[in-house]
Short mmCIF file of C-alpha atoms in Angstrom, two decimals:
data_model
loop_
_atom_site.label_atom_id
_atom_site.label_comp_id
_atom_site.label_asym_id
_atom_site.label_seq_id
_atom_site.Cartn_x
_atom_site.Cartn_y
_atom_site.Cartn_z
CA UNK A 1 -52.95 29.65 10.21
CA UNK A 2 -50.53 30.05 12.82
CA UNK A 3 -49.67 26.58 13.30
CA UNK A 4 -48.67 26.41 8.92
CA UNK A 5 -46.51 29.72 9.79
CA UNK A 6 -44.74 28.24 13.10
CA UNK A 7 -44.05 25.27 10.65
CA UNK A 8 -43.06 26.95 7.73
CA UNK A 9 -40.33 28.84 10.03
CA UNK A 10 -39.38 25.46 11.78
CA UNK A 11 -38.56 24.09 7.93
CA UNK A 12 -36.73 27.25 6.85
CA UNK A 13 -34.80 27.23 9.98
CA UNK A 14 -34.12 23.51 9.75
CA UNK A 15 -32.93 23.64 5.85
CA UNK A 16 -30.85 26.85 7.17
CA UNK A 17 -28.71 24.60 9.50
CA UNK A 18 -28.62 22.01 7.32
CA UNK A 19 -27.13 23.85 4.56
CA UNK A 20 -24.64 25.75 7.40
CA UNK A 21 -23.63 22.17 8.18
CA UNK A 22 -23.04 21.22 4.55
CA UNK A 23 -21.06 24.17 4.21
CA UNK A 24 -19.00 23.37 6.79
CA UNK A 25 -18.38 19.93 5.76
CA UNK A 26 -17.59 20.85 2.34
CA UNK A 27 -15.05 23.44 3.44
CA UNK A 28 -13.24 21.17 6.03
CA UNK A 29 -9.93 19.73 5.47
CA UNK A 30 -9.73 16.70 3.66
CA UNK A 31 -6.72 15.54 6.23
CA UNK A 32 -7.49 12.66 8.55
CA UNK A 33 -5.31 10.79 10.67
CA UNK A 34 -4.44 7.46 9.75
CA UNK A 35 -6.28 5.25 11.96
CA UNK A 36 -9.46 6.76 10.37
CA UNK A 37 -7.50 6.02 6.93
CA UNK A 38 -6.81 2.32 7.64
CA UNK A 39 -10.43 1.60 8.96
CA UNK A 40 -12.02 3.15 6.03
CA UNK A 41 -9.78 1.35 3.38
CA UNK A 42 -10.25 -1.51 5.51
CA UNK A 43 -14.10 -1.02 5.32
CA UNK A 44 -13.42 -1.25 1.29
CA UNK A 45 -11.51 -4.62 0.90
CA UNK A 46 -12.86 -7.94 0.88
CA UNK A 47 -11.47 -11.57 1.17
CA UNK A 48 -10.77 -11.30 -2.64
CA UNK A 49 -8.42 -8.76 -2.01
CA UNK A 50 -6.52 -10.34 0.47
CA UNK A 51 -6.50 -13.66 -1.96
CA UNK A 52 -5.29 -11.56 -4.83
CA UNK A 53 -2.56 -10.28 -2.73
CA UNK A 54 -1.38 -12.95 -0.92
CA UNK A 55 -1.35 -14.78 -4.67
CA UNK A 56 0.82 -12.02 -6.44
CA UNK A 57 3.35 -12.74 -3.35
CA UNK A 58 3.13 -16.16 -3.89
CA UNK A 59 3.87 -16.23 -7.60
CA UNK A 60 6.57 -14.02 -7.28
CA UNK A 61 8.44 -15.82 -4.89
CA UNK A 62 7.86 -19.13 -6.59
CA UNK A 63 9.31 -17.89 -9.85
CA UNK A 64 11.93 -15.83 -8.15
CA UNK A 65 12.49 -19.15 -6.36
CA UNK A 66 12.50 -21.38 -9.81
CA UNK A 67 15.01 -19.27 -11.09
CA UNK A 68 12.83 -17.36 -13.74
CA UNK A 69 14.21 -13.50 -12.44
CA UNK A 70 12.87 -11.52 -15.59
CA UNK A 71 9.16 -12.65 -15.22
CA UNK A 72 9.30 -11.99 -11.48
CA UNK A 73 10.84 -8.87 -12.20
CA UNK A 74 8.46 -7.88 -14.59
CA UNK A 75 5.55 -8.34 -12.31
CA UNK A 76 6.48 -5.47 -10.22
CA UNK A 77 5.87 -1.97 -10.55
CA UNK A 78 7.26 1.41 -9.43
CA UNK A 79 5.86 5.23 -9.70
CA UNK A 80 7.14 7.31 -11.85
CA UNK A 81 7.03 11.25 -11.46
CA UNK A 82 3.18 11.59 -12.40
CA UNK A 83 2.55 9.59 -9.81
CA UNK A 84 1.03 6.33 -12.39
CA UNK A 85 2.66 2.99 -11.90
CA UNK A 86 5.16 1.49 -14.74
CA UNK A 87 7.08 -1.23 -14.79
CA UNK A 88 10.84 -1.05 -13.25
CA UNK A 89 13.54 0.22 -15.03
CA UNK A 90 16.71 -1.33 -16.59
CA UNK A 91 18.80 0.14 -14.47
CA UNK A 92 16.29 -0.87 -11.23
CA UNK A 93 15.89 -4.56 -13.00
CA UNK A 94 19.76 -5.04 -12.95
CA UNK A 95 19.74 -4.11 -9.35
CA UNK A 96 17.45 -6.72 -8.89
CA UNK A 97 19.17 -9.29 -10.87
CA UNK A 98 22.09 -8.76 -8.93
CA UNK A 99 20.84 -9.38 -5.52
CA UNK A 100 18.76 -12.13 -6.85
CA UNK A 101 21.89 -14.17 -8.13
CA UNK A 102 23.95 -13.38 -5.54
CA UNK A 103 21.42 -14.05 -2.75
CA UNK A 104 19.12 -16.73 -4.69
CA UNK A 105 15.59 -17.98 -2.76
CA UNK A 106 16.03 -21.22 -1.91
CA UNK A 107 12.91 -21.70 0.39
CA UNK A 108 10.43 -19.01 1.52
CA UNK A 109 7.84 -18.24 4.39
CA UNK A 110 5.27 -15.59 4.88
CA UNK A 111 6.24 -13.56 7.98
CA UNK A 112 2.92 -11.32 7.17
CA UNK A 113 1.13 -8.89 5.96
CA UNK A 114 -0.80 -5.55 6.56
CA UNK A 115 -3.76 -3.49 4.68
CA UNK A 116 -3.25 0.33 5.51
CA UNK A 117 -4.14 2.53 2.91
CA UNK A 118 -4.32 1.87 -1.09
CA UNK A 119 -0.76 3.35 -1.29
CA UNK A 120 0.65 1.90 1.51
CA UNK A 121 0.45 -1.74 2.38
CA UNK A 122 3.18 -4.34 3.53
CA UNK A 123 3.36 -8.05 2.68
CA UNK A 124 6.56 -9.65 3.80
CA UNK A 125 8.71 -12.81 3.25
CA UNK A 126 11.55 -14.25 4.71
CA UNK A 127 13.85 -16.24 2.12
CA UNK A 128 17.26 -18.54 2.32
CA UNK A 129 19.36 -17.90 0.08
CA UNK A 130 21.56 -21.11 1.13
CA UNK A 131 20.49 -25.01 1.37
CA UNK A 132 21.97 -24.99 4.83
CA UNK A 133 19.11 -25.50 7.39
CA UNK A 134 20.93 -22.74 9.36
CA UNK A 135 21.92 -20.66 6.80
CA UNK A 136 21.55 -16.85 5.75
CA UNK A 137 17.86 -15.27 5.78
CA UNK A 138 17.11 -12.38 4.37
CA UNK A 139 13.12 -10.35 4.52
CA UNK A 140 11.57 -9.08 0.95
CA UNK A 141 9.36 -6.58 1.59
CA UNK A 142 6.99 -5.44 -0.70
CA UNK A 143 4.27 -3.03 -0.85
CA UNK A 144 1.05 -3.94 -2.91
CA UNK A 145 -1.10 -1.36 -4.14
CA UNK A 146 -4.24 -1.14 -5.49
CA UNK A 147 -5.09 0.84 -8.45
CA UNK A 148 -9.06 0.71 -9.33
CA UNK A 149 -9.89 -2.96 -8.57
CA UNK A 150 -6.65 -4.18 -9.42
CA UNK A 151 -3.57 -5.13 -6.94
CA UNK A 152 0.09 -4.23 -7.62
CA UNK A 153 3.22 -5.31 -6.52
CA UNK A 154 5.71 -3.11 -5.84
CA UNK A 155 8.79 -3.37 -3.42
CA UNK A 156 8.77 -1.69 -0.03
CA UNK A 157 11.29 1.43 -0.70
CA UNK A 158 13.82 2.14 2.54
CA UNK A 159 11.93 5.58 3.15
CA UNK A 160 8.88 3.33 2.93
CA UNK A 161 7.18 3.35 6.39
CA UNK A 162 6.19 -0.84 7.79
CA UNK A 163 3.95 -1.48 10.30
CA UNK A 164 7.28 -3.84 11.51
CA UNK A 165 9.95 -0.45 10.86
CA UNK A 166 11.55 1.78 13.34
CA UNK A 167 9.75 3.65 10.74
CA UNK A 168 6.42 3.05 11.18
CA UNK A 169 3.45 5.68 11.39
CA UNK A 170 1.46 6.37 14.67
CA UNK A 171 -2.25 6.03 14.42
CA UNK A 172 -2.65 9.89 14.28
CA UNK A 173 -0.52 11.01 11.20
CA UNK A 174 -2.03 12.98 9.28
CA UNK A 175 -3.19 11.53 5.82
CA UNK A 176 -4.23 13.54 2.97
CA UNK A 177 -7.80 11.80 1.08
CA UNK A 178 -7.16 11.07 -2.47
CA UNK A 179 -9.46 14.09 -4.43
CA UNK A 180 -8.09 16.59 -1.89
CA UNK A 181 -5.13 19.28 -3.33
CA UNK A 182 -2.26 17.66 -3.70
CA UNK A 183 -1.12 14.01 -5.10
CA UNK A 184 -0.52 12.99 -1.35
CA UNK A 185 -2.30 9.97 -0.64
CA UNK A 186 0.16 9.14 2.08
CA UNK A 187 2.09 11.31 4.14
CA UNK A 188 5.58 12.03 2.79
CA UNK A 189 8.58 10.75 4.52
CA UNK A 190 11.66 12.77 3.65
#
């Protein structure tokens, strides 16, 4: 009889720090840093992913490269104030269409690309825009994001941190968890 009561305090006590523990995990922040971030968006992604993105880059900068501007312009994406992604703008598209025709790709490489978090990504080209073998380069960065199981392109903004910036994060920035108060996903750069 002794021996069921010493065990039935043993369980309470264990299911007493085990709910403790849950109740402290619940009520933690939902802040990490974002070298925790990257290795658990990292953990999520696949070789498709990289495929699909490395693909979307591709057939951008062969139509931007063919000349067709409007369809490559119409495969990218911004966010608008609710945070959802639409398509660009007029007034962004004409932006575009200007630096396009007066700085046309003529040939392309991939100088790389980067997985961070779903909001937050870099894959970057360097273009000619002149037949000369030493003519002008210029880098297109853009920033692919996913939404549900789906990749985006979107161009790298200025205020954008790259892994390649003067701007770029240090492994222990804080990053806000999608779910957690807030629309943060990445840490705002002002």
């Amino acid at each position: 009889m002794k021996l069921v009561k010493k065990l039935g305090l043993a369980a309470v006590a264990c299911l007493a720090v085990l709910g403790m523990a849950c109740k402290n995990e619940k009520t933690q922040s939902n802040v990490i840093t974002l070298s925790e971030a990257e290795e658990m968006f990292a953990g999520s992604l696949n070789a498709a992913d990289t495929t699909q993105v490395l693909a979307l880059g591709r057939q951008f900068m062969d139509s931007i490269q063919a000349g067709n501007i409007e369809f490559s312009l119409a495969m990218l994406a911004i966010r608008n104030a609710d945070g959802e992604l639409v398509p660009l703008d007029e007034k962004q598209k004409e932006q575009l269409r200007m630096r396009f025709d007066q700085y046309p790709v003529k040939s392309y490489e991939l100088d790389h690309y980067d997985f961070s978090i779903p909001s937050l990504n870099d894959l970057k080209y360097k273009y000619s825009f002149t037949d000369e073998p030493d003519g002008g380069t210029l880098g297109l960065m853009f920033n692919p994001v996913k939404a549900g199981d789906t990749w985006v392109l979107m161009l790298k903004q200025h205020n954008q941190p790259a892994k390649d910036a003067k701007n770029s994060l240090s492994d222990d920035t804080p990053v806000v968890l999608p779910g957690a108060e807030g629309r943060n996903e990445a840490p705002a750069e002002e």
